[in-house]
CSV table of C-alpha atoms in Angstrom, one decimal:
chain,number,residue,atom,x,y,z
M,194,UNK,CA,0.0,0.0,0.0
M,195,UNK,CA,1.0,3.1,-0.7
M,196,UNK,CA,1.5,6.0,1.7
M,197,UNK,CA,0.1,10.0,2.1
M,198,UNK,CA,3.5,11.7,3.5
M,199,UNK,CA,2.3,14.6,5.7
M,200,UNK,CA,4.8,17.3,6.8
M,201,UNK,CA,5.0,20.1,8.5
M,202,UNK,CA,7.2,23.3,7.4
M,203,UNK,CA,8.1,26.7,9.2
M,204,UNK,CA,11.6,28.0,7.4
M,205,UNK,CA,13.0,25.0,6.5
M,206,UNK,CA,14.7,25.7,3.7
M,207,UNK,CA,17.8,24.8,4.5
M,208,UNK,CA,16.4,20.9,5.2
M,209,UNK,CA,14.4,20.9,2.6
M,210,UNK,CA,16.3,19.6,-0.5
M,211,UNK,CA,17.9,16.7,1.2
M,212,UNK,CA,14.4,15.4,2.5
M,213,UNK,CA,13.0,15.6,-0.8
M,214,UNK,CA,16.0,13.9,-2.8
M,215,UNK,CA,15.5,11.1,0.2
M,216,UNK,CA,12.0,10.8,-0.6
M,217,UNK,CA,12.5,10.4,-4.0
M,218,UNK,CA,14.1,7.5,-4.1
M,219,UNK,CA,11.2,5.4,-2.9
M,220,UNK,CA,8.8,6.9,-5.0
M,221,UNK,CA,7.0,4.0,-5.7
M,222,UNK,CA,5.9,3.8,-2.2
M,223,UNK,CA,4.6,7.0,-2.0
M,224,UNK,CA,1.1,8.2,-3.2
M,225,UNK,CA,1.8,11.9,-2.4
M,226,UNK,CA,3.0,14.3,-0.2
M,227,UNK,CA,1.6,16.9,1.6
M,228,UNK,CA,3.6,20.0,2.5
M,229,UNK,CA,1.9,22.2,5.2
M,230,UNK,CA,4.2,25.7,5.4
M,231,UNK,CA,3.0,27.4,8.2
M,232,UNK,CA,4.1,30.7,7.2
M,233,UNK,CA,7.2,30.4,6.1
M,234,UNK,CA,9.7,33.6,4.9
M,235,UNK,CA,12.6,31.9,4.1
M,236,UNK,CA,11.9,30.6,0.2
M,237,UNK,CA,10.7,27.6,1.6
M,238,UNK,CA,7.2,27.9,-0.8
M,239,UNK,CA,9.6,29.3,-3.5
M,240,UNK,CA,11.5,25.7,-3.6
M,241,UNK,CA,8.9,23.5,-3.3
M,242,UNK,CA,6.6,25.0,-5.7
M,243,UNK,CA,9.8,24.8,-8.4
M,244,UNK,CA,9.8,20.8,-7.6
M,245,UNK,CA,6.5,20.0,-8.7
M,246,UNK,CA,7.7,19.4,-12.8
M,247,UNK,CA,10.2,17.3,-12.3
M,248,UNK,CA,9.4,15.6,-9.0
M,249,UNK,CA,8.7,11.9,-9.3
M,250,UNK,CA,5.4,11.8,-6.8
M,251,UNK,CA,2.4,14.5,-6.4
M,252,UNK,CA,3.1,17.4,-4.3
M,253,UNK,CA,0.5,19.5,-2.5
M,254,UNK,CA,1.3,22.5,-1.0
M,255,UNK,CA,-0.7,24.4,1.8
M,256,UNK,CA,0.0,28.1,2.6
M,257,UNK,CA,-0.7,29.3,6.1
M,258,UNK,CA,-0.7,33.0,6.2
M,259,UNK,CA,1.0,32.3,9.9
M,260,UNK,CA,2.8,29.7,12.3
M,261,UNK,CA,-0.2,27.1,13.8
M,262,UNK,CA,2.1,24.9,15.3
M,263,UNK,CA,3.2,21.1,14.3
M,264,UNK,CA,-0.3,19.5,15.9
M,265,UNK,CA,-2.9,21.7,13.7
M,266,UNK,CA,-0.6,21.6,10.8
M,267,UNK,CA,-0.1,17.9,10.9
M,268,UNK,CA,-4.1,17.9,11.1
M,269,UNK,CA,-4.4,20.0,7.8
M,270,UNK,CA,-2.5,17.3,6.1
M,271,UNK,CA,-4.1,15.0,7.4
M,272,UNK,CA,-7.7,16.0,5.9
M,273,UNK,CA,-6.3,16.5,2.5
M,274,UNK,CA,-4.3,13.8,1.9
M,275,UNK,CA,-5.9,10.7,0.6
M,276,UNK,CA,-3.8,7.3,1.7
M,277,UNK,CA,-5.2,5.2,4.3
M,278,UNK,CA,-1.4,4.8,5.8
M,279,UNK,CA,-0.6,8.3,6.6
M,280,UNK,CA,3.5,9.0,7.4
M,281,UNK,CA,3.9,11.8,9.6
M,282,UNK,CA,7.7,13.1,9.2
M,283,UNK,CA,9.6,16.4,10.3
M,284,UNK,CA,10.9,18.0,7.7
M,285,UNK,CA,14.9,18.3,8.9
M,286,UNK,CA,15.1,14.3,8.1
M,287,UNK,CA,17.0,12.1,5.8
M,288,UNK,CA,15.4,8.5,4.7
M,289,UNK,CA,17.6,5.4,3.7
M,290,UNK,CA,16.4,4.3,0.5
M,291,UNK,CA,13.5,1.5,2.0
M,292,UNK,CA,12.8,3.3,4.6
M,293,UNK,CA,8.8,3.7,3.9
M,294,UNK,CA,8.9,0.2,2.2
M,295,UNK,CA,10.1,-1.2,5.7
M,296,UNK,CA,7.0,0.5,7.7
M,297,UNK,CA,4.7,-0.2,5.3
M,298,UNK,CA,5.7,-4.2,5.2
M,299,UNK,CA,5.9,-3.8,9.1
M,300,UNK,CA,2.6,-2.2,9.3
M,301,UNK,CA,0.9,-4.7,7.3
M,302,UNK,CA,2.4,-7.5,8.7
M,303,UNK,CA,1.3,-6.4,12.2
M,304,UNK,CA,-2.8,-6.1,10.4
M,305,UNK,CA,-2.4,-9.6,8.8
M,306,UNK,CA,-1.2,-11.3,12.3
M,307,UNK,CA,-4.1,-9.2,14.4
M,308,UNK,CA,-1.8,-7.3,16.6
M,309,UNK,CA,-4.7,-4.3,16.2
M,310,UNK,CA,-1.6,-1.7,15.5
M,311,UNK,CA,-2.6,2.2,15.1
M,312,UNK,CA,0.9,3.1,14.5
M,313,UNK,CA,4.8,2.7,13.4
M,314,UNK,CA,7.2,4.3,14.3
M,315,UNK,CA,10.6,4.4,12.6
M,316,UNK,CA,14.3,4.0,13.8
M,317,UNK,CA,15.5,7.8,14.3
M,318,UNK,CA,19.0,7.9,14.4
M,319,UNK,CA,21.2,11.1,15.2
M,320,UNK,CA,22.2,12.9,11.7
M,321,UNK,CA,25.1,13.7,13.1
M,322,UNK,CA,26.4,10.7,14.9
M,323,UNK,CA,24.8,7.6,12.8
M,324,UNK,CA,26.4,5.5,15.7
M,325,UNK,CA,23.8,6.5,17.7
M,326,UNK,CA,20.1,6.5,18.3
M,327,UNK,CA,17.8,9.7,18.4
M,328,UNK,CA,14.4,8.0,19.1
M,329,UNK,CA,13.5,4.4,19.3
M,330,UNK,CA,9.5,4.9,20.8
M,331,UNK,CA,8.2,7.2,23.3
M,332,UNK,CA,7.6,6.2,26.8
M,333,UNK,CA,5.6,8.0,29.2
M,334,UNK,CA,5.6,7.3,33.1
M,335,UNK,CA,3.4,7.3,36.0
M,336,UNK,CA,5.6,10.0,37.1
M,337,UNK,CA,4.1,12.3,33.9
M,338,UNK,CA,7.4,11.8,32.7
M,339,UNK,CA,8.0,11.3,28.5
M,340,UNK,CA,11.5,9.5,27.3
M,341,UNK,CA,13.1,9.0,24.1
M,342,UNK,CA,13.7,5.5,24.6
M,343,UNK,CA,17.5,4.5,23.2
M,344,UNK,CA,17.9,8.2,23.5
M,345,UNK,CA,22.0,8.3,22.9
M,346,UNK,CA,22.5,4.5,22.8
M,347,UNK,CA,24.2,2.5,20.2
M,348,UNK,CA,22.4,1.3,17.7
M,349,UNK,CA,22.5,-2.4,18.4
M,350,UNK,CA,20.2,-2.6,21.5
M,351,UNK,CA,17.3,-1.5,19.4
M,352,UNK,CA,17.2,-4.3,16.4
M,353,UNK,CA,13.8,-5.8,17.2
M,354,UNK,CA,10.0,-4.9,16.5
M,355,UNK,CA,8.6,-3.9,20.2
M,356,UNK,CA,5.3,-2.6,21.1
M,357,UNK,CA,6.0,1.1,22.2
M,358,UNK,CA,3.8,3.3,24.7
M,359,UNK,CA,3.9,6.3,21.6
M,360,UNK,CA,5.1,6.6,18.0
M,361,UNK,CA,7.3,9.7,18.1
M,362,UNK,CA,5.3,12.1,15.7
M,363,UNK,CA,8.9,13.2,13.7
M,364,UNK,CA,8.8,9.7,11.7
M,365,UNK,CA,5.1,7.7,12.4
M,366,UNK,CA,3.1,5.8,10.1
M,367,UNK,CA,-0.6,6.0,11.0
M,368,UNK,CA,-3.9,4.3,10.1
M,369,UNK,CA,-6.2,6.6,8.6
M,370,UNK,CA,-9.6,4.6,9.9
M,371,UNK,CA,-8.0,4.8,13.3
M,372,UNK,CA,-7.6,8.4,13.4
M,373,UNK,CA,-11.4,8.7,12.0
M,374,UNK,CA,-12.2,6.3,14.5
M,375,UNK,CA,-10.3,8.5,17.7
M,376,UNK,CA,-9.4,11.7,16.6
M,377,UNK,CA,-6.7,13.4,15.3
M,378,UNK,CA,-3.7,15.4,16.8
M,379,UNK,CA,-5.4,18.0,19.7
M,380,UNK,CA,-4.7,21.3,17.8
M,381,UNK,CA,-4.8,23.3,21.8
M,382,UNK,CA,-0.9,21.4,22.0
M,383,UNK,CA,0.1,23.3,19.2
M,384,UNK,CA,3.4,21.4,19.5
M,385,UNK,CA,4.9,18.7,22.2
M,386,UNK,CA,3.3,15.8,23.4
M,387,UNK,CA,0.2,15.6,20.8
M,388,UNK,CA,1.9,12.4,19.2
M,389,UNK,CA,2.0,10.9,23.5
M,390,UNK,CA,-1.5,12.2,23.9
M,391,UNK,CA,-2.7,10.7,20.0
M,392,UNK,CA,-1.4,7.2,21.0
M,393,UNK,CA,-2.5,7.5,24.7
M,394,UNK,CA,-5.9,7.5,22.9
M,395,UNK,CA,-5.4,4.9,20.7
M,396,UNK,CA,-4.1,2.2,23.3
M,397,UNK,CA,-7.6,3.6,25.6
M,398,UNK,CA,-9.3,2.2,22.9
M,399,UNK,CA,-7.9,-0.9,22.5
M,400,UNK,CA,-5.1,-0.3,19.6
M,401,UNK,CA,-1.3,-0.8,19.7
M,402,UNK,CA,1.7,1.3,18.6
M,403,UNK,CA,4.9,-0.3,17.5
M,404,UNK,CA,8.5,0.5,16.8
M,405,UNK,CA,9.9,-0.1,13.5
M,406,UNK,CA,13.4,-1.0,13.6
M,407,UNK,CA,13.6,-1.5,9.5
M,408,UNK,CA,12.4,1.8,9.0
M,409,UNK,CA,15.5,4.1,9.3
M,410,UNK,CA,15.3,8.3,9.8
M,411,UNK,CA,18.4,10.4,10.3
M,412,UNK,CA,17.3,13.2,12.3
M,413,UNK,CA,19.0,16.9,12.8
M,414,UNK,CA,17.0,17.5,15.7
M,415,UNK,CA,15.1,20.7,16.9
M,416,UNK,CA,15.6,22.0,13.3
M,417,UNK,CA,12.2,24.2,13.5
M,418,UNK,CA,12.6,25.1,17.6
M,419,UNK,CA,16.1,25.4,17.9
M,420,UNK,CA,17.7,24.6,21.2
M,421,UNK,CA,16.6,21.8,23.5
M,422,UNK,CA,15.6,23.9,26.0
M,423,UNK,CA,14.2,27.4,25.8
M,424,UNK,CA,11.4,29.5,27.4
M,425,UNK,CA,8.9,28.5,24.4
M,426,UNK,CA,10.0,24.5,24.8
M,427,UNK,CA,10.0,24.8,28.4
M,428,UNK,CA,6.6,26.5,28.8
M,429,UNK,CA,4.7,24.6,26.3
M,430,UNK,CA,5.7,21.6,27.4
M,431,UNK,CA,4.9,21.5,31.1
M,432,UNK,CA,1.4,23.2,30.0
M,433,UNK,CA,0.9,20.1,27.3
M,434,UNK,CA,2.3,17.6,30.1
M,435,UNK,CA,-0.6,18.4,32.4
M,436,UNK,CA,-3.4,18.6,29.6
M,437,UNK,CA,-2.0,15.2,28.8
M,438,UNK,CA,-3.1,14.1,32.3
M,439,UNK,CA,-6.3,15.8,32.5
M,440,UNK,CA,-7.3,14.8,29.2
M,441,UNK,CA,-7.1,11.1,29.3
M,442,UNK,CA,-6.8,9.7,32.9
M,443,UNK,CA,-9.9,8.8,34.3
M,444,UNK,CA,-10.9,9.6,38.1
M,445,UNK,CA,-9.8,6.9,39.9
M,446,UNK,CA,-6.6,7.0,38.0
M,447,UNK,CA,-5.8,10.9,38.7
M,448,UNK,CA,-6.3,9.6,42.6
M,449,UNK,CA,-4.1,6.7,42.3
M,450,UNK,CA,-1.5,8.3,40.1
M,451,UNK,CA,-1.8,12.3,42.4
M,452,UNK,CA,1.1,11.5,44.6
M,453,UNK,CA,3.7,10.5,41.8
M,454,UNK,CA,2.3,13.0,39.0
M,455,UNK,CA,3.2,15.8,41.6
M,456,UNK,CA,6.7,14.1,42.4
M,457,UNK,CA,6.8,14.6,39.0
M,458,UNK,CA,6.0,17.6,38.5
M,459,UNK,CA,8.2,18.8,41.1
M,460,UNK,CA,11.6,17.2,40.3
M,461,UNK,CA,10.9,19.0,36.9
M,462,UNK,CA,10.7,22.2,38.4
M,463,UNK,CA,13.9,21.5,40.5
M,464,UNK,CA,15.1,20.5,37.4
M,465,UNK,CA,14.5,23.6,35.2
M,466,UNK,CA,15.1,25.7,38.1
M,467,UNK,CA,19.1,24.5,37.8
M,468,UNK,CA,18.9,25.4,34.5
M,469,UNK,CA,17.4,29.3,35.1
M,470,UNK,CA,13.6,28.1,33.4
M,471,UNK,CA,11.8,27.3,36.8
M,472,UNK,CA,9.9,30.4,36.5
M,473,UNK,CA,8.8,29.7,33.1
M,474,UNK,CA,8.1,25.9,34.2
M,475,UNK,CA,5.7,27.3,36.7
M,476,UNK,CA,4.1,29.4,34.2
M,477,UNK,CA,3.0,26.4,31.7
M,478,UNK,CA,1.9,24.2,34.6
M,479,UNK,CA,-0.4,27.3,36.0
M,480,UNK,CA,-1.9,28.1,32.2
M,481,UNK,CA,-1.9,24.0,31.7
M,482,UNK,CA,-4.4,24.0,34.8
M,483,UNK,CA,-6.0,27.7,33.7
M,484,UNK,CA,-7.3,26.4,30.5
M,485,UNK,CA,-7.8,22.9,30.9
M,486,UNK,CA,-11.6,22.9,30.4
M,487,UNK,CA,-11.1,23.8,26.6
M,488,UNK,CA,-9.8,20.6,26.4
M,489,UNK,CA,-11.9,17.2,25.3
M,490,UNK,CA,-11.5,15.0,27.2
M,491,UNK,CA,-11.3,11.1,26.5
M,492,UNK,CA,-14.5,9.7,26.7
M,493,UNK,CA,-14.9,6.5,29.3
M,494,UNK,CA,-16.8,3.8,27.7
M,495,UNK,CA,-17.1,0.7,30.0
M,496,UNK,CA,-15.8,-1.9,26.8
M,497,UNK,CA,-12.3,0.2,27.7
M,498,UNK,CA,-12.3,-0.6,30.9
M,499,UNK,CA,-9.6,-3.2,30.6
M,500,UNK,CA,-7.6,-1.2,28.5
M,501,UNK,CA,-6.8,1.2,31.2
M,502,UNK,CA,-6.0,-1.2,33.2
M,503,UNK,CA,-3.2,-2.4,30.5
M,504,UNK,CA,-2.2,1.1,30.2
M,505,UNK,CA,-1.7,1.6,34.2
M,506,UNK,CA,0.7,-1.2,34.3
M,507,UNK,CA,2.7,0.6,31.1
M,508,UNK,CA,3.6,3.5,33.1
M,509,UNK,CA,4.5,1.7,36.5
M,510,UNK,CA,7.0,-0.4,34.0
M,511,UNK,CA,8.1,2.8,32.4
M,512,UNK,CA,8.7,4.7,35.1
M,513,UNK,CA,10.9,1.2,36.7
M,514,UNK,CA,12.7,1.2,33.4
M,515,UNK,CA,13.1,5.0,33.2
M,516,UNK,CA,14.3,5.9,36.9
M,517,UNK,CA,16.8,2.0,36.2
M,518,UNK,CA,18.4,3.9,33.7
């Protein structure tokens, strides 16, 4: 099957020629791809626009007169692509030459054996060091903690298919009739976390999400936000961290889970406060609880009832794995 690719863009020019001469090299695998520019000023529109003559698969291009953010622009995509597999990939990435024939095969495989997948996610390995792993499957903890898992680790440890608690939104292949079936990317997250809170849903309703170790992305990293941590990052994150929360644990969860979500919480402030962000820390947190009522939240439907179960168990194993490490 053949696969809508759905990206992202806010001035990435300077990305932009290496992911398309990636892409087009498994052209056969690929039914379009969708380029959402959310604004751009840097000729990024300019470029693509010249590619579509010559360029082996269909390019569509949206124009957003401003910056929405990765969730809603991802969302945009989305609705105007056409593929039931939909690949979700940042644009400041660089495919080996199978790399969307590997998810695909992976993807199907996982339908054919009745493993109930929603999503793939692929290998991410740092551009820069190819030794090295960049992101081998979110995790997220009882402790409202996320983690690259294989963040920095040789490459070797991560060789086999695993089920994953999230596909990391930079390189994920998703199911279209899922996403009609759940919901797509919550546009209030603008960016961070709406991949963890996309798959949180998926597993609440029974699916899986898988890692993809055939599927191989060399990532730059941060290409769009810049450094790994800065007041924007910082406060957007621990605002999406407790919408994430709020959104999809259910009551007797959120009393279960109170004491180590604020233990959480407040080793990440100590945390950022080292680093000169705990103001700003404090900040996303307080709007995070300000404005969570905007938010919809996740549905209970008794038939899930077991699923949360499944999924409570995930983040006590996460957070063991996470605080082992």
């Amino acid at each position: 099957m053949k696969v809508s690719v759905v990206t992202p863009n806010y001035n990435g020019l300077k990305f932009l020629k290496a992911y398309f001469d990636s892409l087009a090299l498994q052209a056969e695998f690929i039914e379009e791809i969708v380029i959402v520019d959310n604004g751009s000023e840097d000729g990024s529109v300019e470029f693509i626009e010249s590619l579509n003559e010559n360029y082996p698969v269909d390019i569509k291009l949206i124009k957003n007169k401003e910056n929405l953010g990765f969730a809603p622009a991802v969302n945009q995509g989305i609705r105007a692509s056409k593929s039931e597999y939909v690949y979700s990939l940042n644009n400041d990435v660089e495919l080996e030459k199978d790399t969307v024939e590997m998810i695909v095969r992976d993807m199907d495989d996982s339908i054919a054996m009745g493993e109930n997948p929603f999503s793939f996610s692929s290998k991410m390995i740092q551009f820069n060091n190819r030794n090295l792993i960049d992101d081998a499957g979110d995790e997220y903890t009882i402790l409202g903690w996320t983690r690259k898992a294989g963040d920095g680790k040789p490459l070797g440890k991560y060789g086999e298919k695993r089920e994953i608690f999230s596909s990391c939104g930079g390189a994920a292949l998703y199911r279209r009739s899922v996403l009609d079936e759940i919901g797509m990317f919550d546009d209030n997250f603008f960016a961070y976390l709406e991949d963890i809170d996309l798959s949180y849903r998926a597993q609440i309703n029974g699916y899986k999400n898988f890692f993809s170790p055939r599927s191989i992305v060399y990532h730059k990293g941060s290409g769009t936000s810049g450094s790994r941590y800065n007041e924007f990052k910082v406060r957007i994150s621990a605002r999406n961290n407790l919408w994430l929360a709020y959104k999809n644990l259910v009551l007797p969860q959120k009393i279960l889970n109170f004491i180590f979500l604020f233990i959480g919480f407040f080793i990440k402030y100590v945390f950022f406060l080292r680093k000169g962000f705990g103001h700003v820390y404090l900040d996303g947190l307080k709007e995070g609880f300000k404005t969570r009522k905007k938010l919809d939240r996740v549905e209970f439907k008794r038939a899930n009832w077991k699923n949360y179960f499944k999924i409570e168990w995930k983040l006590i194993k996460n957070t063991i794995n996470y605080l082992r490490i």
